[in-house]
PDB file of C-alpha atoms in Angstrom:
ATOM      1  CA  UNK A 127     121.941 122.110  82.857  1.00 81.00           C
ATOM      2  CA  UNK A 128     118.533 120.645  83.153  1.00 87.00           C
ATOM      3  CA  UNK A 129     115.731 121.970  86.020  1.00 92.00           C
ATOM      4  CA  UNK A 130     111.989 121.375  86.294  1.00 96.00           C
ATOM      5  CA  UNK A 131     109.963 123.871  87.878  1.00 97.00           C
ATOM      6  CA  UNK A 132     106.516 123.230  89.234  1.00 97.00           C
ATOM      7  CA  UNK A 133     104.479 126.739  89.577  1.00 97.00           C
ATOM      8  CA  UNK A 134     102.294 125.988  92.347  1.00 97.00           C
ATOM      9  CA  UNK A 135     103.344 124.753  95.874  1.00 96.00           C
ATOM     10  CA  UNK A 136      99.794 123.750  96.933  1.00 98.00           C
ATOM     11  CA  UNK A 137      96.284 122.566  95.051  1.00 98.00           C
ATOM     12  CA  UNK A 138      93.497 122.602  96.044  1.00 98.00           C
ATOM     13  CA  UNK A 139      90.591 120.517  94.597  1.00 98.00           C
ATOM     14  CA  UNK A 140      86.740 118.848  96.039  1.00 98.00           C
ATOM     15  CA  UNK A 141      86.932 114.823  96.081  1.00 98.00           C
ATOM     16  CA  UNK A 142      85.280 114.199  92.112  1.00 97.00           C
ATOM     17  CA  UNK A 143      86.819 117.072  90.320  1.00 98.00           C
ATOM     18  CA  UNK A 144      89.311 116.770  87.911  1.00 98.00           C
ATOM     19  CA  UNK A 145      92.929 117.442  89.009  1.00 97.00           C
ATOM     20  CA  UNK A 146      96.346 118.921  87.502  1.00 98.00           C
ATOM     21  CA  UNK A 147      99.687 119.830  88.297  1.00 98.00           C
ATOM     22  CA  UNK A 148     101.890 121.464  86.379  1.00 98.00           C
ATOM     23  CA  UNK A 149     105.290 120.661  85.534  1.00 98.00           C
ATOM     24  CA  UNK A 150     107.809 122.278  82.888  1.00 97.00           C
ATOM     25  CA  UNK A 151     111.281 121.319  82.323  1.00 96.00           C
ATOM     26  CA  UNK A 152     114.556 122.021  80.168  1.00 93.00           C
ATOM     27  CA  UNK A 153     117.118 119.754  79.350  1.00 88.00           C
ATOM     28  CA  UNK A 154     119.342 119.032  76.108  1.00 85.00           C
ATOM     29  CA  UNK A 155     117.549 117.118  73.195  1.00 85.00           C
ATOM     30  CA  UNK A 156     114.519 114.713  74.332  1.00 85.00           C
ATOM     31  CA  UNK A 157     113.811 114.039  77.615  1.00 89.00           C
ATOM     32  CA  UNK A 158     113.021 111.020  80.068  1.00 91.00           C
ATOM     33  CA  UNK A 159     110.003 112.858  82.271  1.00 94.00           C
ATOM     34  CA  UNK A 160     108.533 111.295  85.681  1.00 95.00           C
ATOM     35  CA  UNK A 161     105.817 111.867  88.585  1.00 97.00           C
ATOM     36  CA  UNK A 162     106.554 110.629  91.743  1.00 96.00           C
ATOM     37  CA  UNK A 163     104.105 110.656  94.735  1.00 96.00           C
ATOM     38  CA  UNK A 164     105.419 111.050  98.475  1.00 94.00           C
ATOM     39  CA  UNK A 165     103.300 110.935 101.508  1.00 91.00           C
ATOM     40  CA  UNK A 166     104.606 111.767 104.865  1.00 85.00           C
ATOM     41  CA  UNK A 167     107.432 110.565 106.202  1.00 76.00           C
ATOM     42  CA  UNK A 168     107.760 108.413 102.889  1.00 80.00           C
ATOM     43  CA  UNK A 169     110.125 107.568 100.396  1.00 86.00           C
ATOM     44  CA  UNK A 170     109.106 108.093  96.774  1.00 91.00           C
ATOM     45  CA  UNK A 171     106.720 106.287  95.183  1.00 92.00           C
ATOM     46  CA  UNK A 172     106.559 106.126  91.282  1.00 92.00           C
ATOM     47  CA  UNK A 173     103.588 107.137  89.185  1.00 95.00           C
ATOM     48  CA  UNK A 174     104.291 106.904  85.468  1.00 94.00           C
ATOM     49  CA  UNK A 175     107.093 108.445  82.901  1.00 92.00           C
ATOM     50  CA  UNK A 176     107.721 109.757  79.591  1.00 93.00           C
ATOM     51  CA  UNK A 177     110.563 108.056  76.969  1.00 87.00           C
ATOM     52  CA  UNK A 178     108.933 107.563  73.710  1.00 83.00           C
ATOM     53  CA  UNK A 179     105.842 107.454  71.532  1.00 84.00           C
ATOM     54  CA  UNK A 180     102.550 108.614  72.340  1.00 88.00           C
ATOM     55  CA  UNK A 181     102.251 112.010  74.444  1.00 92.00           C
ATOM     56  CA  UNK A 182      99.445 110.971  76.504  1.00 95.00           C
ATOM     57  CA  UNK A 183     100.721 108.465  79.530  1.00 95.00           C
ATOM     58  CA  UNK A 184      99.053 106.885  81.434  1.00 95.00           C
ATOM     59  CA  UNK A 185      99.930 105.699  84.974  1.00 94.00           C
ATOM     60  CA  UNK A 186      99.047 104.071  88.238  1.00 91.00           C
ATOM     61  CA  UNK A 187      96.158 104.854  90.494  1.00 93.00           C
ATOM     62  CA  UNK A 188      93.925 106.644  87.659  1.00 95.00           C
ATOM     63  CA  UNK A 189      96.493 109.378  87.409  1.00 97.00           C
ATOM     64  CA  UNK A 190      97.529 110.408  83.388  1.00 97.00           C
ATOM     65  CA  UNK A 191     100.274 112.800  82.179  1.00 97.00           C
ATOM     66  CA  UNK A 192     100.378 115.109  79.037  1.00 95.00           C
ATOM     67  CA  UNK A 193     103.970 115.512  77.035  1.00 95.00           C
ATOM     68  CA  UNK A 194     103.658 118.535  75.080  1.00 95.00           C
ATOM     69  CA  UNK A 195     107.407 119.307  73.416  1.00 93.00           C
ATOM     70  CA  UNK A 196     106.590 122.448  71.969  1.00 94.00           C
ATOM     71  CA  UNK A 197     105.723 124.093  75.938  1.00 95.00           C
ATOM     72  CA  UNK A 198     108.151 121.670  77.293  1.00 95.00           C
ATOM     73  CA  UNK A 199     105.370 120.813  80.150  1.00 97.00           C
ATOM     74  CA  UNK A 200     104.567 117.223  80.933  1.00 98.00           C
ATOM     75  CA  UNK A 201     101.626 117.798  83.329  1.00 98.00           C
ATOM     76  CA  UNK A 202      99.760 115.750  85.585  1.00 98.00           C
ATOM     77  CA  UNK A 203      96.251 114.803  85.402  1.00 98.00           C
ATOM     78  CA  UNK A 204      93.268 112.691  86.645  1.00 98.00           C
ATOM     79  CA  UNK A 205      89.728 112.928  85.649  1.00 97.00           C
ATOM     80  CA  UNK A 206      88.311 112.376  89.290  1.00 97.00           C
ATOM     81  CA  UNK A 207      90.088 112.912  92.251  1.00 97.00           C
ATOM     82  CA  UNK A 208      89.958 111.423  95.545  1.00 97.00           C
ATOM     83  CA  UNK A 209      90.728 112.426  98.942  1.00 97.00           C
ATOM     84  CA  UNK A 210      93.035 110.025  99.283  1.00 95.00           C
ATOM     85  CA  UNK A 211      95.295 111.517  96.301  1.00 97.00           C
ATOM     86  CA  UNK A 212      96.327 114.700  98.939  1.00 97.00           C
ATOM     87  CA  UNK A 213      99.984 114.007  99.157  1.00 96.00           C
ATOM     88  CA  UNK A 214     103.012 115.406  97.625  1.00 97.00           C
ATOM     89  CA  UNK A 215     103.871 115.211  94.002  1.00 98.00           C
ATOM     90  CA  UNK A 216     107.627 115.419  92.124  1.00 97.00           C
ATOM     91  CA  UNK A 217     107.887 115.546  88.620  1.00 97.00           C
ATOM     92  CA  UNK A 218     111.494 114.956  87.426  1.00 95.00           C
ATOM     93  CA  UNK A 219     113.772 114.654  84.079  1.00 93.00           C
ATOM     94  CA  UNK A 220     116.722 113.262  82.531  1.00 87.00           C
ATOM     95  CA  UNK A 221     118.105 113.164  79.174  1.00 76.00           C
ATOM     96  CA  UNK A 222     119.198 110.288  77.295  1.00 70.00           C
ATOM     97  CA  UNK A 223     122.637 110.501  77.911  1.00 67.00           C
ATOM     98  CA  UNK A 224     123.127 107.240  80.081  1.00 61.00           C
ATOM     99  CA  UNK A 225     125.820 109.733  82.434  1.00 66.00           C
ATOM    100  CA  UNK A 226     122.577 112.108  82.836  1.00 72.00           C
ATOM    101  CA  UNK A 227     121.097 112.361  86.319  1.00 82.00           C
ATOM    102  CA  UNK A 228     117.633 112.830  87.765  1.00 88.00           C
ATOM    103  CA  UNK A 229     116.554 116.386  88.519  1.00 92.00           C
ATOM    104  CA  UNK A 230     113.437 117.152  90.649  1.00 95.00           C
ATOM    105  CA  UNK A 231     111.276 119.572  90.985  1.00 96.00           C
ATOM    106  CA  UNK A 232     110.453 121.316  94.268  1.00 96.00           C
ATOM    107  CA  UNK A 233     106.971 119.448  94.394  1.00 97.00           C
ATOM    108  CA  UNK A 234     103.368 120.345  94.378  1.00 98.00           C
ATOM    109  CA  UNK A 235     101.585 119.652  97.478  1.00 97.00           C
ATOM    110  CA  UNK A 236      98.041 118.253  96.428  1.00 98.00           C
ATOM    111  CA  UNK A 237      95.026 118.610  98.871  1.00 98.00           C
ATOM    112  CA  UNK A 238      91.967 117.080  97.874  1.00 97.00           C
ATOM    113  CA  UNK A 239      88.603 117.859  99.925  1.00 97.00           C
ATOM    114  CA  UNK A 240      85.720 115.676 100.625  1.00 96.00           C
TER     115      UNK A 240
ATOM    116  CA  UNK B 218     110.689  91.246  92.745  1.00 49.00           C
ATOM    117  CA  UNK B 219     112.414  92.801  95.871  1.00 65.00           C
ATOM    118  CA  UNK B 220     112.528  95.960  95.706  1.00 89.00           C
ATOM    119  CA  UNK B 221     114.810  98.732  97.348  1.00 94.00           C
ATOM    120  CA  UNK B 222     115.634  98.646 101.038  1.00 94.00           C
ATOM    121  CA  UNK B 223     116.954 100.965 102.890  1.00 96.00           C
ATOM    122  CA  UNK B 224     118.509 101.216 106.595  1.00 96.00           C
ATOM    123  CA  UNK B 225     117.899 102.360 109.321  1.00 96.00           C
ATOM    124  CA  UNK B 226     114.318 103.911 108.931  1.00 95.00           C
ATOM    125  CA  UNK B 227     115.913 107.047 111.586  1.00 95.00           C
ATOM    126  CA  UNK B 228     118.817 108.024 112.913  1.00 96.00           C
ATOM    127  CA  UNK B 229     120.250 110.890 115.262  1.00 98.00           C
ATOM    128  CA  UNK B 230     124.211 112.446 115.376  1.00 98.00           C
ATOM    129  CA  UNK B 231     125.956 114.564 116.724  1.00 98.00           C
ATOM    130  CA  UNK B 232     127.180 117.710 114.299  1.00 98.00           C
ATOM    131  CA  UNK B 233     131.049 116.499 114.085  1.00 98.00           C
ATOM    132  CA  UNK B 234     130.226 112.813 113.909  1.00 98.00           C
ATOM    133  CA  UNK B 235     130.505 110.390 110.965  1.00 98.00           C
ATOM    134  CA  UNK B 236     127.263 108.382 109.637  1.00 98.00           C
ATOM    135  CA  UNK B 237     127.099 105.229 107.203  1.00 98.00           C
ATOM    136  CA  UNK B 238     123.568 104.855 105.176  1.00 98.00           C
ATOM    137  CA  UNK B 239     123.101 101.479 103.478  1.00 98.00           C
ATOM    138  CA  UNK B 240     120.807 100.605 100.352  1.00 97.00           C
ATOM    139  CA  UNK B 241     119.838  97.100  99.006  1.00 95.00           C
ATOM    140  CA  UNK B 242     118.849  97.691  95.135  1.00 92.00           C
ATOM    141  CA  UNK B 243     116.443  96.181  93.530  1.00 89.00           C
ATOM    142  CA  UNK B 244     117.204  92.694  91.931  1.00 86.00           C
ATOM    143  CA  UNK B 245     118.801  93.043  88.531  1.00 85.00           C
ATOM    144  CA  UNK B 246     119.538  96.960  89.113  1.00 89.00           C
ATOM    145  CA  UNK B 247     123.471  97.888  88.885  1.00 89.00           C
ATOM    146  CA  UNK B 248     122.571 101.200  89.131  1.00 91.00           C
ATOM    147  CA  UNK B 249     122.280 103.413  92.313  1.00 94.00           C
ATOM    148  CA  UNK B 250     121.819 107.034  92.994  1.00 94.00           C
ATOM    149  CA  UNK B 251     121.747 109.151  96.512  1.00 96.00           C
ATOM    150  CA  UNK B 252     119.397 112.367  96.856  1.00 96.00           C
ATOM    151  CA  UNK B 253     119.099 114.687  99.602  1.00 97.00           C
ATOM    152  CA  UNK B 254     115.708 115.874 100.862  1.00 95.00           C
ATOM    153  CA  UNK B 255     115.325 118.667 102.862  1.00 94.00           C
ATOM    154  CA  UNK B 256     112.373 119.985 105.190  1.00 90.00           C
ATOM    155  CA  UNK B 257     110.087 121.217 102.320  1.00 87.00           C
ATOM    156  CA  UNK B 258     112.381 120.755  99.134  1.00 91.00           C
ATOM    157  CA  UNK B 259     112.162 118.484  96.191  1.00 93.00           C
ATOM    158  CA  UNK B 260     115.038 115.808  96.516  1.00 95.00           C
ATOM    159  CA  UNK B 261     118.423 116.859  95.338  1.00 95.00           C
ATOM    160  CA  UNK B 262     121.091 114.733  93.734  1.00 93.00           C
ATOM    161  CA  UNK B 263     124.360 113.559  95.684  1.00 96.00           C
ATOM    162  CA  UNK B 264     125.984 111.053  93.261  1.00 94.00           C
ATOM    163  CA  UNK B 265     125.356 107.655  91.138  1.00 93.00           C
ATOM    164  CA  UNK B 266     127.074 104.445  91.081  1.00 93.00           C
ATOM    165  CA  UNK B 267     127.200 102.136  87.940  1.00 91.00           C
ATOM    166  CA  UNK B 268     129.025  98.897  88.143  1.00 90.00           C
ATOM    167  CA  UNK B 269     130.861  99.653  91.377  1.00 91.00           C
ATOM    168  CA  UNK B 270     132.352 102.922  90.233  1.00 92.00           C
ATOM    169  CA  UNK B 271     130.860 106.656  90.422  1.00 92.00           C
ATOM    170  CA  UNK B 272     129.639 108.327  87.152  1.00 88.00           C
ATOM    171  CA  UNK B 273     127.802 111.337  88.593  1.00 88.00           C
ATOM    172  CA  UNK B 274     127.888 113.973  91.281  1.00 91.00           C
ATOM    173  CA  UNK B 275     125.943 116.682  92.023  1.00 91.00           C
ATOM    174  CA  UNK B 276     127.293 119.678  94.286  1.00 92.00           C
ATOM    175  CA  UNK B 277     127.950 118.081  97.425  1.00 96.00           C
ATOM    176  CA  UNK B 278     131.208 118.211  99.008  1.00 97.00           C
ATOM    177  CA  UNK B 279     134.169 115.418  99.573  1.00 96.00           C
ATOM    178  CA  UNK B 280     133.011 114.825 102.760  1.00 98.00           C
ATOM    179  CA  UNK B 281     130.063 112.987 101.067  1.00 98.00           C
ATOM    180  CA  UNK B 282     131.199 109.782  99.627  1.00 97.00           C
ATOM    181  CA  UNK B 283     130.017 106.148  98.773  1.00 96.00           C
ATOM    182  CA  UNK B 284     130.536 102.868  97.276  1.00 96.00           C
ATOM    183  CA  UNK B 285     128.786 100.191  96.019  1.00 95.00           C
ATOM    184  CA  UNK B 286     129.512  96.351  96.083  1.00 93.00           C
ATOM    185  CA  UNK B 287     129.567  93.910  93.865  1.00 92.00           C
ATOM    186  CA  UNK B 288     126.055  92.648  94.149  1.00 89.00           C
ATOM    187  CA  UNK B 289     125.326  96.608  93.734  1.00 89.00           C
ATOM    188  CA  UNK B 290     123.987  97.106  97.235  1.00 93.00           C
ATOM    189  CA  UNK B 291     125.751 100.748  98.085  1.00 96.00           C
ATOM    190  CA  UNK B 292     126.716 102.749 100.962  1.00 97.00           C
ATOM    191  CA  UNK B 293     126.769 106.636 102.000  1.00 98.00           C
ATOM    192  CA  UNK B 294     129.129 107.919 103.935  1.00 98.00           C
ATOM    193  CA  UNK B 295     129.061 111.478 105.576  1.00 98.00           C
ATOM    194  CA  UNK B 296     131.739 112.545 107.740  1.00 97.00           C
ATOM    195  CA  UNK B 297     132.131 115.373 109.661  1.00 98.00           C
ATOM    196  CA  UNK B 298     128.413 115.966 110.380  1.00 98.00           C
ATOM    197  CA  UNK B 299     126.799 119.507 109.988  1.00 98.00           C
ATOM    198  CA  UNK B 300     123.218 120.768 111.088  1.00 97.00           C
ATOM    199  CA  UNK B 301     122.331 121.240 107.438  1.00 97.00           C
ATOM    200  CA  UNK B 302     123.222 117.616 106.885  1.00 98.00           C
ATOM    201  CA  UNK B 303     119.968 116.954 109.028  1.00 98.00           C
ATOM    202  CA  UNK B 304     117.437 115.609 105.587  1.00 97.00           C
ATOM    203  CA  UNK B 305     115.629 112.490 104.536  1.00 95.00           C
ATOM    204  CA  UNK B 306     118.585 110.246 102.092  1.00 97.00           C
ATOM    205  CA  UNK B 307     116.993 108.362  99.367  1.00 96.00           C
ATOM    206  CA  UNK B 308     118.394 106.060  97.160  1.00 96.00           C
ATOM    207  CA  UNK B 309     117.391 104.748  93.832  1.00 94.00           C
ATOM    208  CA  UNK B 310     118.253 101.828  92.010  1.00 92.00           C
ATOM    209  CA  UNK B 311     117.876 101.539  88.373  1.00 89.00           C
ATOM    210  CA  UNK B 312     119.017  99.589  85.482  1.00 85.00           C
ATOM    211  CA  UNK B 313     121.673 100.604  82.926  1.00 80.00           C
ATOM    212  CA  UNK B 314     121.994 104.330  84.680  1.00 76.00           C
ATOM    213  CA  UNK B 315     118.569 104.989  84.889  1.00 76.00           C
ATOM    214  CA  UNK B 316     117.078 103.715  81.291  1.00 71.00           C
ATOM    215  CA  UNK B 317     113.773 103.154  82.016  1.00 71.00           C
ATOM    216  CA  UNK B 318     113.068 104.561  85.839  1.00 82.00           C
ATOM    217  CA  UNK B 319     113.985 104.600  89.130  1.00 89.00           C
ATOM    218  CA  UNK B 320     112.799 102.905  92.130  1.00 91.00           C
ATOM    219  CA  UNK B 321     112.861 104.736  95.447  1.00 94.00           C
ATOM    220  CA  UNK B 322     113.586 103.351  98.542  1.00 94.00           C
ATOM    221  CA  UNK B 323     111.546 104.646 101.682  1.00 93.00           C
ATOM    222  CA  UNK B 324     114.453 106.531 102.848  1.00 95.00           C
ATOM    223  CA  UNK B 325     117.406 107.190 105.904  1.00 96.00           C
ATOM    224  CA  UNK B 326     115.807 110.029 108.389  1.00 96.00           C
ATOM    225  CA  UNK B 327     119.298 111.569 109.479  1.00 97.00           C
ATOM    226  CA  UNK B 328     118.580 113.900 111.918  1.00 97.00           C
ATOM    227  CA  UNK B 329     122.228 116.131 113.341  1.00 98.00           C
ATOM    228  CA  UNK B 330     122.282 117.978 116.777  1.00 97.00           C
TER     229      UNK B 330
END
């Protein structure tokens, strides 16, 4: 069966400093990894995902995500972060199986401080 | 590009009653999947449509159920309401069963009482 787990249910971070959540995951063979942003009372809004070629990935709104097979962790990043980034994030997977499903994880709330 | 639509925005049963959730896919998508979100929890996965038939199901019971149509728009059903039922319902529309992403609509607020 495949699960992601995110560590930390809350972080915290001043408007300008760099930012990351952390995401693992296990699944059979290679995985299809995503970030998905929700703010409240929202449906899901997509950030960027991992299928192939180069482990760094880059994705809307500044926002970046490292695929590192060997820790199975595909965390998420940005340089400089705003106040307007506090929301909460999902990172998900899938294999490659095309009957293979979408599994979340419980999300990181982010809260970014002026 | 539309993209997914969902309806209605809220909605409030009564535990025993039987609800109907509708999604609009994207255009081009033939792929849709339901989740579950409850209070505080990441979204959980109900069960996928390709093509007009069901491929996938997580562990929901019978009373949850769906279709989709043939211009891949879907439906989900729930019948004999519980509290617990009480979540936000999101659907996702993809192409080919999910090759490539997902797009989210803004979800179904069902709230049971």
């Amino acid at each position: 069966a495949q699960s992601v787990a995110q560590p930390e249910d809350q972080v915290n971070v001043a408007e300008g400093n760099p930012l990351t959540v952390k995401c693992t995951y296990s699944v059979s063979g290679n995985p299809y990894l995503f970030w998905y942003v929700q703010y409240p009372n929202r449906g899901l809004q997509f950030l960027l995902k991992y299928i192939t070629g180069d482990n760094l990935v880059k994705g809307s709104y500044g926002f970046e995500a490292e695929f590192n097979k060997s820790q199975t962790s595909f965390h998420l990043k940005k340089p400089s972060a705003l106040v307007s980034d506090s929301a909460l994030y999902f990172c998900a997977v899938r294999g490659l199986s095309g009957y293979s499903t979408l599994t979340f994880g419980k999300g990181t709330m982010l809260l970014v401080s002026p | 590009e539309t993209g997914v639509t969902q309806s209605p925005t809220h909605l409030i049963k009564t535990r025993g009653q039987q609800v109907t959730l509708r999604c609009s896919s994207q255009s081009g998508h033939n792929t849709v999947s339901w989740y579950q979100q409850a209070l505080g929890q990441g979204p959980q996965f109900i069960f996928q449509y390709y093509r007009e038939e069901e491929n996938g199901r997580g562990n929901f019971p019978p009373r949850f159920s769906g279709l989709q149509f043939p211009n891949y728009s879907s439906e989900l059903n729930v019948n004999a309401l519980e509290l617990d039922d009480s979540a936000l319902y999101l659907c996702a529309s993809s192409l080919e069963q999910g090759v490539g992403g997902y797009t989210f609509g803004s979800g179904t607020r069902l709230t049971v009482v």
